[in-house]
Short mmCIF file of C-alpha atoms in Angstrom, two decimals:
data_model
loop_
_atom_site.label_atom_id
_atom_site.label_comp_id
_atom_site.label_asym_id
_atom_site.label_seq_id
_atom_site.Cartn_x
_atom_site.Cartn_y
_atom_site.Cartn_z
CA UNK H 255 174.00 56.15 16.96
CA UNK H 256 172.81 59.71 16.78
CA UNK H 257 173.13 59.72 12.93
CA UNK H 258 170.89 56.41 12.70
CA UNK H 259 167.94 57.77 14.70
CA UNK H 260 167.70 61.07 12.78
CA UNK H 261 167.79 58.74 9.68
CA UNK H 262 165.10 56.44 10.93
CA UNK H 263 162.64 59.15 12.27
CA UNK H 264 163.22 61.18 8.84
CA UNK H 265 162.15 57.63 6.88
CA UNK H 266 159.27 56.98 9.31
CA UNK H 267 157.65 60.38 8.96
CA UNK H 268 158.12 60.29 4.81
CA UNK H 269 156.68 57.14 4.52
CA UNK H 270 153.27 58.55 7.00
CA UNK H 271 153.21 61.52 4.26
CA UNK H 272 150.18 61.53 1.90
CA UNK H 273 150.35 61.41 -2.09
CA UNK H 274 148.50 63.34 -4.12
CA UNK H 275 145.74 62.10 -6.68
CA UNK H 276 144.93 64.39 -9.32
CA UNK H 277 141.12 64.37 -10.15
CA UNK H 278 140.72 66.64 -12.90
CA UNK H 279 137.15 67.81 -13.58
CA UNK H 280 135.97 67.90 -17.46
CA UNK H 281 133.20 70.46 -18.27
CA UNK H 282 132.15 68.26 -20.81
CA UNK H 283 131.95 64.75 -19.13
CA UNK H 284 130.35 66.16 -16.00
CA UNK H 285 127.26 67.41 -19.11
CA UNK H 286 127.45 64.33 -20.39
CA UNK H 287 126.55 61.97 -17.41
CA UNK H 288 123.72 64.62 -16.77
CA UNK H 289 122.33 64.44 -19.51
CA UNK H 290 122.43 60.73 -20.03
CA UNK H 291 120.38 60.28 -16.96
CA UNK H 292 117.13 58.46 -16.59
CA UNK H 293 114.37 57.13 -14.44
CA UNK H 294 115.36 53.75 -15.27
CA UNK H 295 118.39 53.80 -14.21
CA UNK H 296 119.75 50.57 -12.73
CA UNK H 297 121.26 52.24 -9.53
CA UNK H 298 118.32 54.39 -9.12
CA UNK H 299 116.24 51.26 -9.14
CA UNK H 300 118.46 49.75 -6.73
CA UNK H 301 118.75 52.64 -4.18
CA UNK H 302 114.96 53.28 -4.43
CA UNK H 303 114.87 48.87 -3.80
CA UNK H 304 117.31 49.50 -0.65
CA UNK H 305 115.33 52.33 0.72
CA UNK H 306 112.16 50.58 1.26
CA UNK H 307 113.37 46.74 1.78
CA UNK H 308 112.26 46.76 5.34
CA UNK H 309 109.17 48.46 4.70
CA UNK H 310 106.32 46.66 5.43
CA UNK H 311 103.90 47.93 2.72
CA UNK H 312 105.64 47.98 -1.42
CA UNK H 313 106.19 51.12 -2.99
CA UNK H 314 103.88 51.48 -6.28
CA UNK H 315 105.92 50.94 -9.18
CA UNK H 316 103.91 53.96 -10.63
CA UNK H 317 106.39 57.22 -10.99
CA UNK H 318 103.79 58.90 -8.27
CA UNK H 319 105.30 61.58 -5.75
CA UNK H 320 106.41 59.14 -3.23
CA UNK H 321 108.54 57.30 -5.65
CA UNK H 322 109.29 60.51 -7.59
CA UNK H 323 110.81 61.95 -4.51
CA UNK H 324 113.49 58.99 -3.71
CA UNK H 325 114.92 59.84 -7.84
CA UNK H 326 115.22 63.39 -6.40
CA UNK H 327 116.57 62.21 -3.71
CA UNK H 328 119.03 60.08 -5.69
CA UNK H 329 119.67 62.66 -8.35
CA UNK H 330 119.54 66.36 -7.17
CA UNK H 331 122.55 67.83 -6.95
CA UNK H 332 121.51 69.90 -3.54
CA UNK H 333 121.65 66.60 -1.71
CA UNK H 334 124.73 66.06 -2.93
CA UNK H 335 126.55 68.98 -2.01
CA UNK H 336 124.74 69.18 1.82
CA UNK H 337 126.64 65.48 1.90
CA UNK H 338 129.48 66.72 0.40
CA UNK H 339 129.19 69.42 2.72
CA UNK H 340 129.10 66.68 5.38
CA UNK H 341 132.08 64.93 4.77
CA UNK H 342 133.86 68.56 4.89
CA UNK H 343 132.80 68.47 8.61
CA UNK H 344 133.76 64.96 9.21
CA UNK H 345 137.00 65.78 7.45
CA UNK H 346 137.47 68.79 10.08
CA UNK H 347 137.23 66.20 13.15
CA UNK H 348 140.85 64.69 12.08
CA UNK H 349 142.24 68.08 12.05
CA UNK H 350 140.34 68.89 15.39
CA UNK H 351 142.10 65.86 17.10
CA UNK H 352 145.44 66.13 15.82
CA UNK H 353 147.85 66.96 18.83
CA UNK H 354 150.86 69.77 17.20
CA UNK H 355 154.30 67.78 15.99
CA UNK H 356 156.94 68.06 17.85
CA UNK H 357 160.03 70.03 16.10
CA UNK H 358 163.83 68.99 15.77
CA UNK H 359 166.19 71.41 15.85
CA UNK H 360 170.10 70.41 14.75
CA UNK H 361 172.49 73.18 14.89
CA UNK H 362 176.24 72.20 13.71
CA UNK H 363 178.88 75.13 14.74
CA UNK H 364 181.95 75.09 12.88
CA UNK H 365 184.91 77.21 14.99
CA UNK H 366 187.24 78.54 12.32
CA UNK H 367 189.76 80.62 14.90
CA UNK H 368 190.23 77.16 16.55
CA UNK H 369 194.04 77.47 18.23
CA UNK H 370 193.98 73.44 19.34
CA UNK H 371 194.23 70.30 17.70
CA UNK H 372 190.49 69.49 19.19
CA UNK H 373 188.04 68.99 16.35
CA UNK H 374 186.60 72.63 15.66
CA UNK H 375 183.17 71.63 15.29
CA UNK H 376 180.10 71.61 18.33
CA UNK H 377 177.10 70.08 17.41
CA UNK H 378 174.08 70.80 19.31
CA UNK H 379 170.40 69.64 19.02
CA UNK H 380 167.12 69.94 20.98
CA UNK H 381 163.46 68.55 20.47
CA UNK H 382 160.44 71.47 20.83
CA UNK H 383 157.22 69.14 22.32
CA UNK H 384 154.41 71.29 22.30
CA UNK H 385 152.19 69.91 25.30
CA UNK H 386 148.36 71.37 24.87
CA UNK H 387 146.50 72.59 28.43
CA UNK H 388 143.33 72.90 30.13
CA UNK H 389 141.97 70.68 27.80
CA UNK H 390 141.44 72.57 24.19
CA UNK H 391 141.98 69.14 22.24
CA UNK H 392 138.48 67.95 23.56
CA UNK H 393 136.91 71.34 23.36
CA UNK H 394 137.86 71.46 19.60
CA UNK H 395 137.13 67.63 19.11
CA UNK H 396 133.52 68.61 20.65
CA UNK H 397 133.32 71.63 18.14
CA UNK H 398 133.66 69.64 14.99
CA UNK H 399 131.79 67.15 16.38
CA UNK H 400 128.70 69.42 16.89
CA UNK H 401 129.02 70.66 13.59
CA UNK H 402 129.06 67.65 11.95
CA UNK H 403 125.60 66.80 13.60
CA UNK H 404 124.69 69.68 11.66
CA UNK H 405 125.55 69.48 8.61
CA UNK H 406 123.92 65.95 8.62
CA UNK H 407 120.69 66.91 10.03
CA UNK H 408 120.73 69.69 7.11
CA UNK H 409 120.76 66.88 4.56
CA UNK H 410 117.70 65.48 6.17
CA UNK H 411 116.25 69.15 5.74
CA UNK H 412 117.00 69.55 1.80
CA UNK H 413 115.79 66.26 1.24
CA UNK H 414 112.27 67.94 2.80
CA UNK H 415 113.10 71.17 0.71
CA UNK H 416 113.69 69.21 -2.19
CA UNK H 417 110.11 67.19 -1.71
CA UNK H 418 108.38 70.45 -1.54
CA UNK H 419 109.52 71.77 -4.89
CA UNK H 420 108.96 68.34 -6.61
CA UNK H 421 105.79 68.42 -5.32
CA UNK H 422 104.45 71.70 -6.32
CA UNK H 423 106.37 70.58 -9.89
CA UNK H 424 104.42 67.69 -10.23
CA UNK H 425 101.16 69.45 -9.32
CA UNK H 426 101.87 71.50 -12.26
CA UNK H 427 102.26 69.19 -14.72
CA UNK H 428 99.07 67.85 -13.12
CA UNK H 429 97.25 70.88 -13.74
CA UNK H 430 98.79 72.20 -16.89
CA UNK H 431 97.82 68.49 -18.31
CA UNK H 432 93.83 69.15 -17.23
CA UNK H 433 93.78 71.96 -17.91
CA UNK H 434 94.86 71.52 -21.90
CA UNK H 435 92.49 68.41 -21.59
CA UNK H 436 89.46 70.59 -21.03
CA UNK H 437 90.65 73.63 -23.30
CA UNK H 438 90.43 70.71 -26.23
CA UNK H 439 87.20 69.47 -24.87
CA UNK H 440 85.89 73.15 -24.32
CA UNK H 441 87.40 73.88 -28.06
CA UNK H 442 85.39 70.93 -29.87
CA UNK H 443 81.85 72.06 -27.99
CA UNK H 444 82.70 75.51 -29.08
CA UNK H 445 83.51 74.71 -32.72
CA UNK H 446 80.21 72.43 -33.26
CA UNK H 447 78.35 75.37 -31.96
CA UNK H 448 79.79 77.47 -34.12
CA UNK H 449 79.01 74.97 -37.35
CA UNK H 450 75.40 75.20 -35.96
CA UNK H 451 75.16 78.57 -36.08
CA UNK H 452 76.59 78.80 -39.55
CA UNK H 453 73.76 76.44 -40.45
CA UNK H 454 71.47 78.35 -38.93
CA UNK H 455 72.14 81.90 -40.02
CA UNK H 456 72.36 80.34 -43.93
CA UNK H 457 68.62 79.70 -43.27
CA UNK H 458 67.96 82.76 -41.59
CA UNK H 459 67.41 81.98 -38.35
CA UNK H 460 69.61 83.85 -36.10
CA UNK H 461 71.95 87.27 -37.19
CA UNK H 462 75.66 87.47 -38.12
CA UNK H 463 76.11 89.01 -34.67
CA UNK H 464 75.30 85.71 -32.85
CA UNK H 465 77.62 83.65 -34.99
CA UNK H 466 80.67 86.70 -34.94
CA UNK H 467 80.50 85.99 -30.99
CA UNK H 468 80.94 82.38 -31.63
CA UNK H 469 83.54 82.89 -33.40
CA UNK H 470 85.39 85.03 -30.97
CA UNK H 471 84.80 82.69 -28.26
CA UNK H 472 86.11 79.66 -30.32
CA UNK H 473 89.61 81.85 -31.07
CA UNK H 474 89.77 82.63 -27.99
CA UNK H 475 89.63 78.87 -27.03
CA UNK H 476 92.39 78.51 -29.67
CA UNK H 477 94.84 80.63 -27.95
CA UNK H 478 94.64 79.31 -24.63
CA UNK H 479 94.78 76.00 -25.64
CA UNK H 480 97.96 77.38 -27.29
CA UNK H 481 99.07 78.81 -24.01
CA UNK H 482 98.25 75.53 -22.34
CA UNK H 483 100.36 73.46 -24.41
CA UNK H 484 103.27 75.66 -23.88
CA UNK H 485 102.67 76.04 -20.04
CA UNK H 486 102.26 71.54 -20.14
CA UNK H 487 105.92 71.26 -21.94
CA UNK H 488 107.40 74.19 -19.55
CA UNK H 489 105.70 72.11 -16.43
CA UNK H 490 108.05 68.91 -17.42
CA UNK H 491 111.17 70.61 -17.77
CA UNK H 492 110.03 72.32 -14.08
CA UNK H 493 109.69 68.83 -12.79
CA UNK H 494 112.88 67.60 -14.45
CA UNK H 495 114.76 70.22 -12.65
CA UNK H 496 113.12 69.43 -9.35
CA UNK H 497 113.94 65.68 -9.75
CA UNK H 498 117.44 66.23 -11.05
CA UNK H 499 117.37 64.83 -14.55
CA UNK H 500 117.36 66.22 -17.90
CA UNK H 501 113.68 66.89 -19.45
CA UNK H 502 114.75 64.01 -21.91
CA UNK H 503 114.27 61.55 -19.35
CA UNK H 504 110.38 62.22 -18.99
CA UNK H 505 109.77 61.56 -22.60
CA UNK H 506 107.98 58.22 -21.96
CA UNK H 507 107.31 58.45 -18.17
CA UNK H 508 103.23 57.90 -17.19
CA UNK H 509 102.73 59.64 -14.10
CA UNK H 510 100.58 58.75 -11.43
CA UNK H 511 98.54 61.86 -10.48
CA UNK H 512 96.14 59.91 -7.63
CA UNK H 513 96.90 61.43 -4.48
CA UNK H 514 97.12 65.33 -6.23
CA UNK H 515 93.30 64.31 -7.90
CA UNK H 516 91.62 64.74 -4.56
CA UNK H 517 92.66 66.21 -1.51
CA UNK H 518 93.90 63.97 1.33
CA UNK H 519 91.68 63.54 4.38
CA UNK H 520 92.77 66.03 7.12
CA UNK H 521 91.27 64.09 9.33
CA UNK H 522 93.65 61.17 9.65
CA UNK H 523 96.76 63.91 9.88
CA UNK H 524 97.85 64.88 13.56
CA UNK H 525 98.54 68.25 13.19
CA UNK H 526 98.60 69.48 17.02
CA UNK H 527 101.03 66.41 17.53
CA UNK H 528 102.61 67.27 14.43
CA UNK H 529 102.65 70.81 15.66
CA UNK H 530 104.91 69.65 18.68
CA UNK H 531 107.19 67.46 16.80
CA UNK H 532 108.08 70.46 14.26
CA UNK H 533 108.83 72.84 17.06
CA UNK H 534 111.29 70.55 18.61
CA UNK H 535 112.78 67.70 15.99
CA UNK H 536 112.21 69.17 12.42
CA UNK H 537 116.10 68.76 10.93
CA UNK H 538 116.37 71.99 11.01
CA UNK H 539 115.65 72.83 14.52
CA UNK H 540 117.82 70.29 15.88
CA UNK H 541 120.96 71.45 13.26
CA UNK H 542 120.09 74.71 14.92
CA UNK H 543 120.64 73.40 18.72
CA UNK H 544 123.29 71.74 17.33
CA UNK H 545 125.10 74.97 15.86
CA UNK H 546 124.43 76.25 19.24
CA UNK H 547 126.11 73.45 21.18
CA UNK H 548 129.07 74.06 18.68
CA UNK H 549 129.21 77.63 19.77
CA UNK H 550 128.95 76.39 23.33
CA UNK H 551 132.81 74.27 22.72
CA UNK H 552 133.99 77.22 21.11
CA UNK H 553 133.65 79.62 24.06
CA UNK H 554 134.91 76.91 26.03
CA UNK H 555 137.66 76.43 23.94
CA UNK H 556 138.55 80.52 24.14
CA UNK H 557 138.10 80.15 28.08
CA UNK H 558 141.11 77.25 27.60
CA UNK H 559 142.99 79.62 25.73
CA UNK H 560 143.54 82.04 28.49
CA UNK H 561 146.30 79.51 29.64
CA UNK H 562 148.72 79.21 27.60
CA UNK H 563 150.39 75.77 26.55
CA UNK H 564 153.71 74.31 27.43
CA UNK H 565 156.78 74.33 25.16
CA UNK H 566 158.95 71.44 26.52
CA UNK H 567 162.79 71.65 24.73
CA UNK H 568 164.70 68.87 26.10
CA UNK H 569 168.53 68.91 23.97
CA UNK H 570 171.59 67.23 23.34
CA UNK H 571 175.18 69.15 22.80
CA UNK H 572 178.37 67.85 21.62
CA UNK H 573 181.41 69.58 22.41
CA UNK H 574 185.04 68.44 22.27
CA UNK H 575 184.15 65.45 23.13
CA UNK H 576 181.87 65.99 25.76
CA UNK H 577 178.04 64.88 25.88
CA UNK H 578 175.92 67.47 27.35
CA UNK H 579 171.99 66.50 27.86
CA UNK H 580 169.58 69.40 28.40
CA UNK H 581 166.36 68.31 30.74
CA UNK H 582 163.14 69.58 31.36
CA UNK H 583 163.67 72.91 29.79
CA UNK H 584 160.41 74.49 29.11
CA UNK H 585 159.03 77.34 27.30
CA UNK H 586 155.56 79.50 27.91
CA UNK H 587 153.92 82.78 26.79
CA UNK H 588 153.09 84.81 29.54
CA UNK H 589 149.50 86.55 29.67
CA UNK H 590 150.88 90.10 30.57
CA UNK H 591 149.45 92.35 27.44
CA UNK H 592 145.95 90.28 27.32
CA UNK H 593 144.38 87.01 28.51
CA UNK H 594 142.23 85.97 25.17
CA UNK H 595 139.68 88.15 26.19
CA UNK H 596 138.76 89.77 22.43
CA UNK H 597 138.01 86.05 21.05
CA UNK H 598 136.10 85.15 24.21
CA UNK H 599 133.64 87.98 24.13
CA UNK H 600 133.85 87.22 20.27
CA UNK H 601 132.79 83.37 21.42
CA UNK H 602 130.33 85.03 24.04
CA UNK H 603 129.12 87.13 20.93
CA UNK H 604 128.21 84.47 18.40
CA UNK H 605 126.85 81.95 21.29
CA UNK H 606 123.84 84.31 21.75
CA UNK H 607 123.55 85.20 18.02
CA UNK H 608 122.65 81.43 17.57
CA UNK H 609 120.60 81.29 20.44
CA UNK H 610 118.68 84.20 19.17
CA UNK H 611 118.70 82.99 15.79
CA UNK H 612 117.26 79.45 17.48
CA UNK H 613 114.34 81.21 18.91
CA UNK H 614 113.08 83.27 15.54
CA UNK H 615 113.64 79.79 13.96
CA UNK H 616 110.90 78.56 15.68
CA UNK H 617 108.92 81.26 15.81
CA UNK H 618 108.86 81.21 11.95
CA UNK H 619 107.73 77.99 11.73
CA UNK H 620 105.06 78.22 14.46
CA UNK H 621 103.67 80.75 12.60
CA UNK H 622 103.67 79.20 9.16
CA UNK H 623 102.13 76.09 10.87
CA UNK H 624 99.19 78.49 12.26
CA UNK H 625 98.96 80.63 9.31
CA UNK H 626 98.44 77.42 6.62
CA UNK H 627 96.36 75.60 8.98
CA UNK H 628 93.86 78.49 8.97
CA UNK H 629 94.11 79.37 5.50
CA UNK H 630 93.81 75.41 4.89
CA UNK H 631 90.85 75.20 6.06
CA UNK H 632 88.86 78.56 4.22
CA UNK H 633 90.33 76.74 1.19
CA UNK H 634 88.72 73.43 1.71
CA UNK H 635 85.79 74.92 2.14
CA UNK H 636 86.13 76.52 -1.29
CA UNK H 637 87.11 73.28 -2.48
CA UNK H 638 83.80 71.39 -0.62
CA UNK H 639 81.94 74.26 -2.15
CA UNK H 640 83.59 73.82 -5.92
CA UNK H 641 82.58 70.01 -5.61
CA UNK H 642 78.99 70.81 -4.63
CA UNK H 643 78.80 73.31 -7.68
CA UNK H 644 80.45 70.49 -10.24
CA UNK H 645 77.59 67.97 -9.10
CA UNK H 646 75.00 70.51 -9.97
CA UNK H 647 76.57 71.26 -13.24
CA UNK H 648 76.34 67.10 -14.01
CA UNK H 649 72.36 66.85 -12.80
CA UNK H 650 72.14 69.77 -15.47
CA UNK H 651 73.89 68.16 -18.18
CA UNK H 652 72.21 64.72 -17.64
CA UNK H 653 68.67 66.62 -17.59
CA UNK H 654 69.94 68.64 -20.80
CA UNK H 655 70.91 65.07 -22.21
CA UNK H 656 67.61 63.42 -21.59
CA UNK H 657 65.76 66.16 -22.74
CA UNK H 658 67.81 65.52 -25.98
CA UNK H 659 67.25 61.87 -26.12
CA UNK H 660 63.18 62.99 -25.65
CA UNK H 661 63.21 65.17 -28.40
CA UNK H 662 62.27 68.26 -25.87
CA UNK H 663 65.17 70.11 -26.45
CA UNK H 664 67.38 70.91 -29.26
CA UNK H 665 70.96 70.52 -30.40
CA UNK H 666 72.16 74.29 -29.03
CA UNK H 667 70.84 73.43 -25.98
CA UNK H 668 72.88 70.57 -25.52
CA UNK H 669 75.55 72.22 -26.56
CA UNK H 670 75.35 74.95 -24.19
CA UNK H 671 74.94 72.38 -21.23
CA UNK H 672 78.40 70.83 -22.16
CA UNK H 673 80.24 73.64 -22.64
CA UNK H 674 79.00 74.41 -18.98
CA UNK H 675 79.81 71.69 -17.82
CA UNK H 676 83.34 71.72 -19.06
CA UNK H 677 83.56 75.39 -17.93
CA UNK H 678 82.72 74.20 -14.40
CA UNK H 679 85.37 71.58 -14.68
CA UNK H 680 87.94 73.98 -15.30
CA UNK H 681 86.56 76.09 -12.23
CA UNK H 682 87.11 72.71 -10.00
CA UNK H 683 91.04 71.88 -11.42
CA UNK H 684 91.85 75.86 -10.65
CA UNK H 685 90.35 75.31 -6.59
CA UNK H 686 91.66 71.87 -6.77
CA UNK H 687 95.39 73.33 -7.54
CA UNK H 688 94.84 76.02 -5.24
CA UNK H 689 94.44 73.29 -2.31
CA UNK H 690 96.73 71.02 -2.93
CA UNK H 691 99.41 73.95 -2.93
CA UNK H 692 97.99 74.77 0.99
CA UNK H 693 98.52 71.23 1.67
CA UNK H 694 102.25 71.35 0.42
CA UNK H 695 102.72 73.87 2.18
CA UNK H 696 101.45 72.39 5.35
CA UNK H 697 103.32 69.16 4.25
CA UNK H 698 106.61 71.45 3.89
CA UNK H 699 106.27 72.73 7.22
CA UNK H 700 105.30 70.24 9.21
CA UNK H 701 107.60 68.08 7.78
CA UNK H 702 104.96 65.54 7.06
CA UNK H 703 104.68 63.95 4.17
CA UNK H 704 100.87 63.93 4.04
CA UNK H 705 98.68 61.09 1.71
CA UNK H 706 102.19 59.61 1.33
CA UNK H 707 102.84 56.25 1.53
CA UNK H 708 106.73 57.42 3.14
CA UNK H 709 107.04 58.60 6.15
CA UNK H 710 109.28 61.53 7.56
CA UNK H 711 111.93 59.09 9.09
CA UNK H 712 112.39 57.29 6.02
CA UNK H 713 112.25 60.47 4.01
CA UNK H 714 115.52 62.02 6.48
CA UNK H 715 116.99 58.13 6.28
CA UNK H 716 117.20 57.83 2.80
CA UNK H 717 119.06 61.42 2.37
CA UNK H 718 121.27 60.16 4.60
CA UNK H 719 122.35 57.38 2.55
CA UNK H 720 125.24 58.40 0.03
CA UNK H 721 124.04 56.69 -3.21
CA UNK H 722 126.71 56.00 -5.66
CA UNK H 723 125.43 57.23 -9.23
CA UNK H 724 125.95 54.78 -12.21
CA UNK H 725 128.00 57.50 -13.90
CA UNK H 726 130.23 57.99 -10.70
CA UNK H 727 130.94 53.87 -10.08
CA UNK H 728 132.43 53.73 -14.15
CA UNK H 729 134.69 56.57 -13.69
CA UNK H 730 135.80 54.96 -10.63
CA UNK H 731 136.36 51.48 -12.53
CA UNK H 732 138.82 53.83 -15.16
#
């Protein structure tokens, strides 16, 4: 009877043991599905189609930075590893609840001086149940559980992180675009002036010096629409990166550069309110209390350690015959040397490390919020002032242009008021640039998505989600 339980608890606890699955991971593969990816996609379409199903108002189906930052979202490989980070934690919760295995000890003696004709052999088992105290299964259960709330709400934060650099990437691209737009226009004014001043000194009208200075100008146009050109291509591969995809699969995207044309209107943003809500629920505040609260069932957990568990070793002897039941034996360390007092101060230690490092958290980011707020607003007032300066330069062309048409003016006159003009232009992009970067980073720190048709919540929700790449769902199939 003995013999058959020993047999059946041996099969029942093989049977509960896990298998391995080998997963090997191929260098080359893992390039491959990178490099085949693309914005059109057909799980990217659907995740992007999930994300904003209940969503009263359609995304555009222009690549714009709202819809721009669900493919990062989808794609970037920082997401994924702050989820796979995630499941790490959620994976620590089942080792946090497990209560210890109990132990079987079977001890055959075999008497070889035996002077009888009684069987020479004692057999003697006993069962080692390890009974927890003082509660440290819930204290560790409350641990993980803290710092799974963490590592969640810290997906929520890289999906803002990751907005912020795909932002500034696509402002980039916006500007390196313009910019090589109005080096080409600034190029062909210069190089018809310069054909008019060849005309002009064949007659003898003007000196060699005149048209020499022309023709440093124009090759100086040359080479920065040469530097423009390569700062456009390295702008794409910047946004690629800050999407997640290879540059490859921008090659026919149109972008939709609307909301980074013009500055939002402040206005309509609630930045004291916002101002409030960043101090106390941006995700990375709240992973910070929640750290803290994890530190707060660790110390508890230490305190429970000062008493120790019990070892309960109820056993079973047979002897000659004779069946001899052991009950209620126990076994417990004795606090005599120390009573857990190095990892409690330890515990103590680390609690107000996080508390500190809670405090400077939000310090930090109420000063970024005051110090891009003020500088916001000295750059919109260089931006009001560049606008006011570009309608000037536009009054002057169209005079220079009728003046033309009337015959009061000649063609070097003309030409000169459009190369101003595109000069000025280039003057606007550079201010324009300069405040839509102070509005990113007021976006970035607020946590805010401003002129956006997304909003934070669905921003944090749709990190959340675990999309399954295309790539990820065939390797499964295999």
């Amino acid at each position: 009877m003995q013999r058959l339980f020993y047999l059946t608890f041996l099969s029942l606890t093989l049977i509960a043991c896990a298998n391995f699955e080998d997963k090997p991971l191929n260098a080359a593969d893992s390039a491959t599905r990178i490099e085949t990816r693309t914005l059109s996609d057909t799980g990217l379409r659907n995740f992007i189609d999930s994300v904003i199903v209940n969503k009263k108002g359609r995304l555009s189906e222009a690549w714009d930075i709202d819809r721009l930052t669900l493919a990062a979202i989808y794609y970037h490989p920082d997401l994924a590893l702050a989820r796979a980070q995630a499941e790490s934690m959620d994976a620590a919760v089942i080792t946090a609840a497990q209560r210890p295995n109990p132990n079987i000890n079977i001890s055959p003696t075999w008497i070889s001086n035996l002077v009888t004709t009684v069987a020479p052999w004692i057999i003697a088992s006993y069962v080692s149940i390890p009974i927890e105290t003082a509660g440290k299964r819930g204290f560790r259960i409350d641990k993980s559980e803290h710092l799974i709330d963490a590592a969640r709400l810290r997906i929520a934060d890289t999906a803002w992180l990751i907005r912020g650099r795909l932002r500034l990437a696509m402002l980039e691209v916006y500007a390196a675009q313009e910019a090589e737009r109005l080096l080409q226009q600034q190029l062909a004014i210069q190089q018809s002036i310069s054909e008019r001043l060849e005309q002009q000194l064949a007659i003898g009208e003007i000196t060699r010096p005149e048209v020499i200075r022309s023709h440093l100008a124009l090759n100086q146009l040359k080479l920065n629409l040469s530097a423009a050109q390569k700062r456009s291509a390295e702008s794409r591969v910047l946004l690629a990166a800050a999407i997640g995809v290879p540059v490859s699969a921008l090659a026919k995207i149109e972008f939709d550069f609307t909301r980074l044309a013009l500055p939002g209107d402040l206005n309509l943003v609630p930045i004291a309110e916002l101002r409030e809500t960043a101090l106390r629920k941006r995700p990375d505040v709240l992973a910070a209390l929640a750290d803290y609260a994890a530190a707060q069932s660790a110390l508890q957990l230490e305190i429970a350690n000062q008493y120790p568990n019990i070892q309960a070793n109820p056993g079973y002897t047979w002897e000659v015959g004779e069946h001899r039941w052991l009950l209620g034996a126990t076994a417990l360390s004795v606090p005599i040397l120390h009573q857990n007092q190095g990892p409690i101060a330890e515990a103590e230690a680390k609690r107000h490390e996080l508390a500190v490092r809670f405090e400077a958290l939000q310090l930090r980011i109420l000063g970024d919020i005051d110090r891009v707020h003020a500088g916001l607003a000295s750059v919109l007032s260089k931006w009001s002032a560049a606008e006011k300066q570009m309608q000037i330069q536009q009054q002057n062309l169209h005079s220079a242009v009728a003046l033309f048409k009337a015959g009061e003016t000649d063609r070097p006159a003309l030409l000169g008021a459009e190369l101003e003009n595109a000069v000025a232009e280039r003057a606007r992009l550079d201010v324009l640039v300069e405040t839509q970067q102070a509005l990113n980073m007021l976006e970035d720190t607020l946590r805010y998505p401003i002129a956006s048709v997304l909003t934070a919540a669905l921003i944090s929700d749709s990190a959340m989600k675990n999309p399954i790449h295309h790539e990820d769902t065939k390797n499964t199939k295999k």
